[in-house]
PDB file of C-alpha atoms in Angstrom:
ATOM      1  CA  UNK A 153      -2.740 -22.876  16.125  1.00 63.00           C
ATOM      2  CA  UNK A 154      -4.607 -23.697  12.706  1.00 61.00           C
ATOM      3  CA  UNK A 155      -5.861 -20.826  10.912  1.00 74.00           C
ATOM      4  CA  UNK A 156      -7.856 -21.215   6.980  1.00 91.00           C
ATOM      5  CA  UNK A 157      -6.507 -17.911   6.423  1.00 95.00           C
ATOM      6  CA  UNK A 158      -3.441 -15.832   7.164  1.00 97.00           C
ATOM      7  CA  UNK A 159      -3.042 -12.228   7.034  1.00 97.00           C
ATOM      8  CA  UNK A 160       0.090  -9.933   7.232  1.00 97.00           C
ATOM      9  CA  UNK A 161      -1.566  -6.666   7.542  1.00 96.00           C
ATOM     10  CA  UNK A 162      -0.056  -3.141   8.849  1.00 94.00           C
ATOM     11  CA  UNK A 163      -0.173   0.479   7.617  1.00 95.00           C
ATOM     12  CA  UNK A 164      -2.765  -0.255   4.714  1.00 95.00           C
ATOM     13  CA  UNK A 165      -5.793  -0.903   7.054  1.00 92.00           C
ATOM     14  CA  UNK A 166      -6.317  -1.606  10.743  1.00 92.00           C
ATOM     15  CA  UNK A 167      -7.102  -5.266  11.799  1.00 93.00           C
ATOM     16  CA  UNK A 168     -10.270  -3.993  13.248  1.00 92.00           C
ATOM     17  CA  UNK A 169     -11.333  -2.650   9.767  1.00 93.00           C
ATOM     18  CA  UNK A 170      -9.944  -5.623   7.849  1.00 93.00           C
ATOM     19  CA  UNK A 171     -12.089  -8.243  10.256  1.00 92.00           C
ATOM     20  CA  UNK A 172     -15.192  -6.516   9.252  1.00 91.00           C
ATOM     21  CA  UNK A 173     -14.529  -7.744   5.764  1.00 89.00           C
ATOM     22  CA  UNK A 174     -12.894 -11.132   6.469  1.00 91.00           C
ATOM     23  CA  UNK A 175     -12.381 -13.321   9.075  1.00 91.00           C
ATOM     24  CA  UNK A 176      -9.075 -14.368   9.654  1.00 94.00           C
ATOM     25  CA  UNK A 177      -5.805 -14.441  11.698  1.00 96.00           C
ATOM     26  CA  UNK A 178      -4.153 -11.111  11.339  1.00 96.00           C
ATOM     27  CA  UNK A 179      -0.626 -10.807  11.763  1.00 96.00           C
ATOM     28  CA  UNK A 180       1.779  -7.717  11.741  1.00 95.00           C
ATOM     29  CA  UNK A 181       3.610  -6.793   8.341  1.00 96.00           C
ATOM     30  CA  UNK A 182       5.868  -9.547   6.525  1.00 96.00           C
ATOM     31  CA  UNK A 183       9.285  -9.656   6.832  1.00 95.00           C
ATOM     32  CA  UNK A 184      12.024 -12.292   5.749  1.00 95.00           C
ATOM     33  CA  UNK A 185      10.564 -15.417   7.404  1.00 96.00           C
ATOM     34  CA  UNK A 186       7.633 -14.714   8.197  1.00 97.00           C
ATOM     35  CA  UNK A 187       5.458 -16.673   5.599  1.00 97.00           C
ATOM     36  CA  UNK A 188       7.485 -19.816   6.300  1.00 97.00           C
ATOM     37  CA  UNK A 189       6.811 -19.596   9.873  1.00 97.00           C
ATOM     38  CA  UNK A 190       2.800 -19.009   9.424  1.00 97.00           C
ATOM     39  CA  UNK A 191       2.943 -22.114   7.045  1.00 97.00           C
ATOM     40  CA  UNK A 192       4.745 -23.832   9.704  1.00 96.00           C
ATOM     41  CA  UNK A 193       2.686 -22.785  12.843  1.00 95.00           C
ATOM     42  CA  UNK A 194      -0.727 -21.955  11.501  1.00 95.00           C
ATOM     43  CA  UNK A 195      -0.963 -24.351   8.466  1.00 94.00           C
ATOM     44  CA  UNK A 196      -3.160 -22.184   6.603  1.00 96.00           C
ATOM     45  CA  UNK A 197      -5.309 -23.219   3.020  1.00 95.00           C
ATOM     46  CA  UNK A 198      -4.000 -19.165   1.812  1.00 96.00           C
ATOM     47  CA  UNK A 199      -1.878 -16.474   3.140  1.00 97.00           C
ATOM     48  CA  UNK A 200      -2.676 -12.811   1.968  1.00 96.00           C
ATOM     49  CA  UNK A 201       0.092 -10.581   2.177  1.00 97.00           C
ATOM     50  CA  UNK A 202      -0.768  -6.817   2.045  1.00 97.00           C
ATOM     51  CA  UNK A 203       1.887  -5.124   4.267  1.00 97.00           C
ATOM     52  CA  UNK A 204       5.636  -6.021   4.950  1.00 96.00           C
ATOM     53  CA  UNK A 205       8.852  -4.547   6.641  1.00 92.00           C
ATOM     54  CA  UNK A 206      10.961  -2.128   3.852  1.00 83.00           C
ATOM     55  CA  UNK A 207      14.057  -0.754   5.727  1.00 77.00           C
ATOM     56  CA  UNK A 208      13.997  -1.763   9.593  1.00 75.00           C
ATOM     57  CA  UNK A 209      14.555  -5.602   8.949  1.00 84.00           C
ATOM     58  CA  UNK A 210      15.159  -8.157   5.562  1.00 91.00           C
ATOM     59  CA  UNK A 211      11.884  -7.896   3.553  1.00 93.00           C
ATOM     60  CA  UNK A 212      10.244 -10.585   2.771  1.00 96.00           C
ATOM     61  CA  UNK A 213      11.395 -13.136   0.473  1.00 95.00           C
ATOM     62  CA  UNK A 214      10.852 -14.359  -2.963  1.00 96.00           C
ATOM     63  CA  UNK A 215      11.596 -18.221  -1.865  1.00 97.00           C
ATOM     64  CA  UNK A 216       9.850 -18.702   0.891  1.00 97.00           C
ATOM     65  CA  UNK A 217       6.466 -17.231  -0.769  1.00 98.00           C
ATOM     66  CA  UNK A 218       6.942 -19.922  -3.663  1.00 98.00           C
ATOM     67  CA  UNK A 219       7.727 -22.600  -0.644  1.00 98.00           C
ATOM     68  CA  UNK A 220       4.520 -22.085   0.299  1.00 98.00           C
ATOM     69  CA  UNK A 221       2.596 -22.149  -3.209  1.00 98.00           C
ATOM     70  CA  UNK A 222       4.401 -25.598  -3.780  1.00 97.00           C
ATOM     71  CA  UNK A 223       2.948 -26.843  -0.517  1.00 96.00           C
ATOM     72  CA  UNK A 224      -0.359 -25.998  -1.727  1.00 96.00           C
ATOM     73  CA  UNK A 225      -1.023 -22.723  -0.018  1.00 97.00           C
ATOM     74  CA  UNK A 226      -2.813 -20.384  -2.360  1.00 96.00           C
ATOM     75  CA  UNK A 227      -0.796 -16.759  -2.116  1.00 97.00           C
ATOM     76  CA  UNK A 228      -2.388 -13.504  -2.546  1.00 97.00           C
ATOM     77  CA  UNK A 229      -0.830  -9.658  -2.820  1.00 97.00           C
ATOM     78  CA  UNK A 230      -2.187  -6.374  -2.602  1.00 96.00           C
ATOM     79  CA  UNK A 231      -1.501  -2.905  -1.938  1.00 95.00           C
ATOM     80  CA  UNK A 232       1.538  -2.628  -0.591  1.00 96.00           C
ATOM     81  CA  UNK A 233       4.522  -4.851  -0.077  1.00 97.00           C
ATOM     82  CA  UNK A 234       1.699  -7.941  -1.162  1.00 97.00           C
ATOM     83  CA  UNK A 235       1.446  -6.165  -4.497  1.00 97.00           C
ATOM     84  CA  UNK A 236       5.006  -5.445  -5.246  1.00 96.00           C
ATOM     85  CA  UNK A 237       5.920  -9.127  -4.654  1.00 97.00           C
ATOM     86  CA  UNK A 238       2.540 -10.640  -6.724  1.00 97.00           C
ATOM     87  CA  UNK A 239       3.887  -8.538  -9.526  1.00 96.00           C
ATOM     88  CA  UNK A 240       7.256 -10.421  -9.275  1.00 96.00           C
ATOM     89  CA  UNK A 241       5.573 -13.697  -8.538  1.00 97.00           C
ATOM     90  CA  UNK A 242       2.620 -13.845 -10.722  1.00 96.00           C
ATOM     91  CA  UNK A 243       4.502 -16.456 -13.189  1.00 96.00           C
ATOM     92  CA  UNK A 244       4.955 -18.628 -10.406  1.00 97.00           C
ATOM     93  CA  UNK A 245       1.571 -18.886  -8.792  1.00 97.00           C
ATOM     94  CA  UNK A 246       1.094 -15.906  -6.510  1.00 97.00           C
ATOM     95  CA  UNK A 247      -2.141 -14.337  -6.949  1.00 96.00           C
ATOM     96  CA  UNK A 248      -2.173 -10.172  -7.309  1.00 96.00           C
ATOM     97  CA  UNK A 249      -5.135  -7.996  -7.054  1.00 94.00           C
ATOM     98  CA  UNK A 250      -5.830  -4.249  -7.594  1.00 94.00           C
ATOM     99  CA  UNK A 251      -4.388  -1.374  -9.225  1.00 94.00           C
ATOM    100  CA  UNK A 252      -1.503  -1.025  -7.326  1.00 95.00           C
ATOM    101  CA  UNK A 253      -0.253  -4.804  -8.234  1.00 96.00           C
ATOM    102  CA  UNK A 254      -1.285  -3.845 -11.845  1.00 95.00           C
ATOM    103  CA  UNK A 255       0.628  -0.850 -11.996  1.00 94.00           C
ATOM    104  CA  UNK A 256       3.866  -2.850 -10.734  1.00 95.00           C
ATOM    105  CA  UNK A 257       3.002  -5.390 -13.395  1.00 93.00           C
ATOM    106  CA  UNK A 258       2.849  -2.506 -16.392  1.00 92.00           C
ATOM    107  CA  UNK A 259       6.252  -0.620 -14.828  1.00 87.00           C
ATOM    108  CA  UNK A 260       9.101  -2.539 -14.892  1.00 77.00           C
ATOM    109  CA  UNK A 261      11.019  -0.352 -13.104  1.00 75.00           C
ATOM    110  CA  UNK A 262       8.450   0.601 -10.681  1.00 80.00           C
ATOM    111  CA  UNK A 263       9.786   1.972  -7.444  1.00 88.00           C
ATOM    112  CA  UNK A 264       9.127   0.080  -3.869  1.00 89.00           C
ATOM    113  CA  UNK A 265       9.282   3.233  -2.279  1.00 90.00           C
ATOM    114  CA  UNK A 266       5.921   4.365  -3.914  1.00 94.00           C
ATOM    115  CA  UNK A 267       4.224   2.086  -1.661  1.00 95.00           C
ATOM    116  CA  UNK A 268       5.983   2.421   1.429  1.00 93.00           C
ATOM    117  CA  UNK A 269       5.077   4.506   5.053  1.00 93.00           C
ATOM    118  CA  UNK A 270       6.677   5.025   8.107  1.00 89.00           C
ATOM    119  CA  UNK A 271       5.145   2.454  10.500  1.00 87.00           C
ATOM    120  CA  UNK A 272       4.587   2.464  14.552  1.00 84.00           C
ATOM    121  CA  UNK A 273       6.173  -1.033  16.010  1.00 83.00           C
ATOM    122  CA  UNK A 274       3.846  -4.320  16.069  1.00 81.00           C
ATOM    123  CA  UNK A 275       3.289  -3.485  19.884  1.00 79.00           C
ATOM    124  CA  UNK A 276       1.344  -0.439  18.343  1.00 76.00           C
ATOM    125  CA  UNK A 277      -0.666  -2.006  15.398  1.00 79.00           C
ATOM    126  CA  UNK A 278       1.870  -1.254  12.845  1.00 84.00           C
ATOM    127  CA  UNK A 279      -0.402   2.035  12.263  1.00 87.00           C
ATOM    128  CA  UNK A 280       1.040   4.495   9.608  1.00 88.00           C
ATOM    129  CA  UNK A 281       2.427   7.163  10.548  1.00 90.00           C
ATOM    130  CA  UNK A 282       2.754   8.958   6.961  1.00 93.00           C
ATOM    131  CA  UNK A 283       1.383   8.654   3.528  1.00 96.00           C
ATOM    132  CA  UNK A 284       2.391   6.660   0.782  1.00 96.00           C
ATOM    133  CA  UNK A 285       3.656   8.234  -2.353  1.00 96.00           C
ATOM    134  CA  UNK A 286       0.855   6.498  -5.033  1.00 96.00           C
ATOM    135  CA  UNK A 287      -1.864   7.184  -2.637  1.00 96.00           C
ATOM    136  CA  UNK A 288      -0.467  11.278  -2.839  1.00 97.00           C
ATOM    137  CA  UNK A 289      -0.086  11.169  -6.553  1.00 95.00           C
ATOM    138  CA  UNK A 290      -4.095   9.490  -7.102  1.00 95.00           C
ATOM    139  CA  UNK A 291      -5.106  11.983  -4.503  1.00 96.00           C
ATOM    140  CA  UNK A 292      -3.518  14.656  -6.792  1.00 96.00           C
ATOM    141  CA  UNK A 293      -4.418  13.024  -9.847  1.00 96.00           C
ATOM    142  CA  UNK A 294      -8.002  13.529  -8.654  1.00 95.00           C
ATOM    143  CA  UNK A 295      -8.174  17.306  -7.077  1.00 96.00           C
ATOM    144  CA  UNK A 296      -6.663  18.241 -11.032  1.00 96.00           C
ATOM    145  CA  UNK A 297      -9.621  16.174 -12.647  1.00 95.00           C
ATOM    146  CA  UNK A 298     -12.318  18.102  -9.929  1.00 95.00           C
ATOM    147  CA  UNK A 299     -10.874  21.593 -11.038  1.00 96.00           C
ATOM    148  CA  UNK A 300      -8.923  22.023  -7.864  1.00 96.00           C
ATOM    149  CA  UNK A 301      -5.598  22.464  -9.013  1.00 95.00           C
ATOM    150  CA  UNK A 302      -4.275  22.760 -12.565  1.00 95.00           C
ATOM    151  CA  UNK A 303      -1.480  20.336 -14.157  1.00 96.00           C
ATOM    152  CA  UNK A 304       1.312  22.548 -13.762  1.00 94.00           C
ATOM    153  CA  UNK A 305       0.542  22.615  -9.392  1.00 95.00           C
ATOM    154  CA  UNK A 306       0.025  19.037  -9.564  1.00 96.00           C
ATOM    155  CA  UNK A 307       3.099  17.933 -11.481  1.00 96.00           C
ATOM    156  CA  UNK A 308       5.156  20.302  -9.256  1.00 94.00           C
ATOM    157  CA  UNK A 309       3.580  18.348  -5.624  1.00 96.00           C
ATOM    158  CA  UNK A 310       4.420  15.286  -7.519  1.00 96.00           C
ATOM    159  CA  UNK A 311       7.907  16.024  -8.024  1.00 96.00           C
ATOM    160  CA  UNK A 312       8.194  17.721  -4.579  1.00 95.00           C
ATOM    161  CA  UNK A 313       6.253  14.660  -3.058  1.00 96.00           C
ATOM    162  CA  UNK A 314       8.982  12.220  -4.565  1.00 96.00           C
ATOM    163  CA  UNK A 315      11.480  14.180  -2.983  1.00 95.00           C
ATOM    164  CA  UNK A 316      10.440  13.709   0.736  1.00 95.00           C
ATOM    165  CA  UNK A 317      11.884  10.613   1.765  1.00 94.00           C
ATOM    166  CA  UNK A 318       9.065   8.102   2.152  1.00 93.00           C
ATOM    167  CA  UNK A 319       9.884   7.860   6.765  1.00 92.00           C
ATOM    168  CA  UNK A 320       8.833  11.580   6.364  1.00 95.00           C
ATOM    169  CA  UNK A 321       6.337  11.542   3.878  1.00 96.00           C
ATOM    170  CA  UNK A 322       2.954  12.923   4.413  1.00 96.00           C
ATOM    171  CA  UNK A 323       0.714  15.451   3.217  1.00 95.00           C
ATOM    172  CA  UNK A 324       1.382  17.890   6.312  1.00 94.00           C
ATOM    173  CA  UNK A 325       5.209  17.590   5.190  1.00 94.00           C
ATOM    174  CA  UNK A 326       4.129  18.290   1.315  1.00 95.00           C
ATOM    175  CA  UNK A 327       2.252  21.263   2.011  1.00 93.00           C
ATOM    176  CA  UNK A 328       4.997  22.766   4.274  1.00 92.00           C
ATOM    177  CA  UNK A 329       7.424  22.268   1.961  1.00 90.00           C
ATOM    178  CA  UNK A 330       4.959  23.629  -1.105  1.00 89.00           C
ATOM    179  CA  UNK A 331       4.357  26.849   0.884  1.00 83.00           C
ATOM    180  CA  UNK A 332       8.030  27.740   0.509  1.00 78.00           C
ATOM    181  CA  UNK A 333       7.859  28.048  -3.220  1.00 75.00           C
ATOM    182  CA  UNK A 334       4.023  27.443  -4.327  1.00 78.00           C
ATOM    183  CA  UNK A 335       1.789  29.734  -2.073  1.00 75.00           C
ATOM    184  CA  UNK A 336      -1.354  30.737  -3.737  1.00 85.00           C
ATOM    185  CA  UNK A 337      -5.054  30.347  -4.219  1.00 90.00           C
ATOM    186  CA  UNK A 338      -5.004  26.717  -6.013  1.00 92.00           C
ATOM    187  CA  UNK A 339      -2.908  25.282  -3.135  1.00 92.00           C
ATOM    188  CA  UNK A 340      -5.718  26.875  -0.535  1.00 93.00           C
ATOM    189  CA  UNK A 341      -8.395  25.301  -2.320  1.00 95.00           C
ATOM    190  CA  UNK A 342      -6.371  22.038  -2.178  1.00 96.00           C
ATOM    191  CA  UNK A 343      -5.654  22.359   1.435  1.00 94.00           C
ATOM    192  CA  UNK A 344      -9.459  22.801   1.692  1.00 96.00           C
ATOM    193  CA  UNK A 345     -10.647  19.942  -0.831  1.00 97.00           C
ATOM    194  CA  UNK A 346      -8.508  17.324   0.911  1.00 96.00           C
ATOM    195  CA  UNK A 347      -9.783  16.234   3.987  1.00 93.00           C
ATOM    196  CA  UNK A 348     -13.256  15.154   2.838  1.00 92.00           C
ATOM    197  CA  UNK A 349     -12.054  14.258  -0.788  1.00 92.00           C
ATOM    198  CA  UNK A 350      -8.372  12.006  -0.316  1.00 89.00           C
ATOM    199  CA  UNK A 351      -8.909   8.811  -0.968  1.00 87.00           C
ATOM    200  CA  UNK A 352      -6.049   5.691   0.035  1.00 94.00           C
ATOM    201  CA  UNK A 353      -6.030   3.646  -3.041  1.00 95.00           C
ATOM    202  CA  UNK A 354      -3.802   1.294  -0.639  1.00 96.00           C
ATOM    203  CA  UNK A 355      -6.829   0.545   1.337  1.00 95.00           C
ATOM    204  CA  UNK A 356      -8.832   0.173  -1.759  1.00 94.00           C
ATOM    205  CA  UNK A 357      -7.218  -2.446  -2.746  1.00 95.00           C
ATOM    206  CA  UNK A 358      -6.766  -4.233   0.090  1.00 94.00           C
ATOM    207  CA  UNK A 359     -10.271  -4.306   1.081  1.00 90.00           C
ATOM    208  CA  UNK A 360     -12.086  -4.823  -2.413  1.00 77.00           C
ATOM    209  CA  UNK A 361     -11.059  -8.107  -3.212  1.00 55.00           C
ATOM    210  CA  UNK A 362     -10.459  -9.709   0.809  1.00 45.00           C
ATOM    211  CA  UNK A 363     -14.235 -11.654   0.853  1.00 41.00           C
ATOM    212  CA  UNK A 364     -14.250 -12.597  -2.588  1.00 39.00           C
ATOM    213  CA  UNK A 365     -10.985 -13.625  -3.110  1.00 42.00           C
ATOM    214  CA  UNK A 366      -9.415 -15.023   0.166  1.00 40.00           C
ATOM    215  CA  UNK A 367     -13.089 -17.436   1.152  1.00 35.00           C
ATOM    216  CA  UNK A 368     -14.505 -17.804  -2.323  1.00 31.00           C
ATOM    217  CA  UNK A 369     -11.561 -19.580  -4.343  1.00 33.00           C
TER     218      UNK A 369
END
């Protein structure tokens, strides 16, 4: 089946989210193979990769992303997996967009594990069942710059957020693990601040430059 454009989406943002920005054919996250096949069975004009396999199965790889910018397929990455691999690739033709990809460009030794969740299977839309490390640190970053919490709190949930592996990283595992040590009014008003206030800077990402980007060019 022919499709203009090709999406590997996941964690980062449900399909039914993502279609109300772009119409396209969404598949579930990237792994090793997986661009080659769309190229092969959907023969699409671009492919945008936001989210790919980490741990569970071979990631996706660097050759078969510039087998399909030498056929003429444009590439894109963002937020997740897509920006970690646009940083890598940009020299070669893949297209990156956002922050995230930026920051990977800027920080050579950038860690892939910043980016990654814990994922439900394909069978149950990939949905995330955590939260990624950058998205905690911006979301931290933030509550200091509102007055919520003062630098010393939010360098110590940094550190402490970077120690939770990222299959059990979330904010309910954070603040459990915070109260142990870091009880007090500044985490309560965090606690509070959060819900309405957290912003993914994943999603961001992946949904700012999708209608511009993957029709226009």
């Amino acid at each position: 089946m022919a499709a203009d454009v090709v999406v590997f989406l996941g964690p980062t943002l449900s399909v039914a989210d993502a279609r109300a920005h772009l119409d396209a054919l969404y598949l579930p996250p990237a792994g090793g193979g997986d661009i080659a096949r769309a190229v092969i069975d959907h023969a699409p004009s671009a492919i945008a990769l936001i989210d790919g396999v980490f741990a569970q199965s071979p990631a996706v790889r660097h050759k078969e992303i510039l087998w399909a910018i030498s056929r003429g397929i444009r590439v894109f990455g963002a937020s997740s997996m897509g920006a970690i691999r646009a940083a890598e690739l940009a020299a070669y033709g893949m297209v990156g967009h956002g922050m995230i990809f930026r920051w990977y460009r800027r920080t050579v030794l950038g860690d892939d594990g910043d980016v990654a969740v814990s994922m439900a299977p394909a069978e149950l839309a990939s949905h995330a069942l955590g939260d990624a490390l950058i998205d905690i640190r911006l979301t931290l970053r933030r509550a200091e710059r509102d007055r919520v919490i003062g630098p010393h709190l939010r360098r110590m949930l940094e550190a402490l957020a970077r120690s939770i592996h990222y299959s059990e990283r979330s904010y309910k595992r954070l603040f459990s693990a915070a109260e142990l040590d870091l009880s007090g009014p500044e985490l309560d008003r965090l606690k509070l601040w959060l819900p309405k206030e957290q912003r993914s800077q994943k999603r961001l990402d992946a949904v700012r430059p999708s209608e511009a980007t993957f029709v226009a060019q």
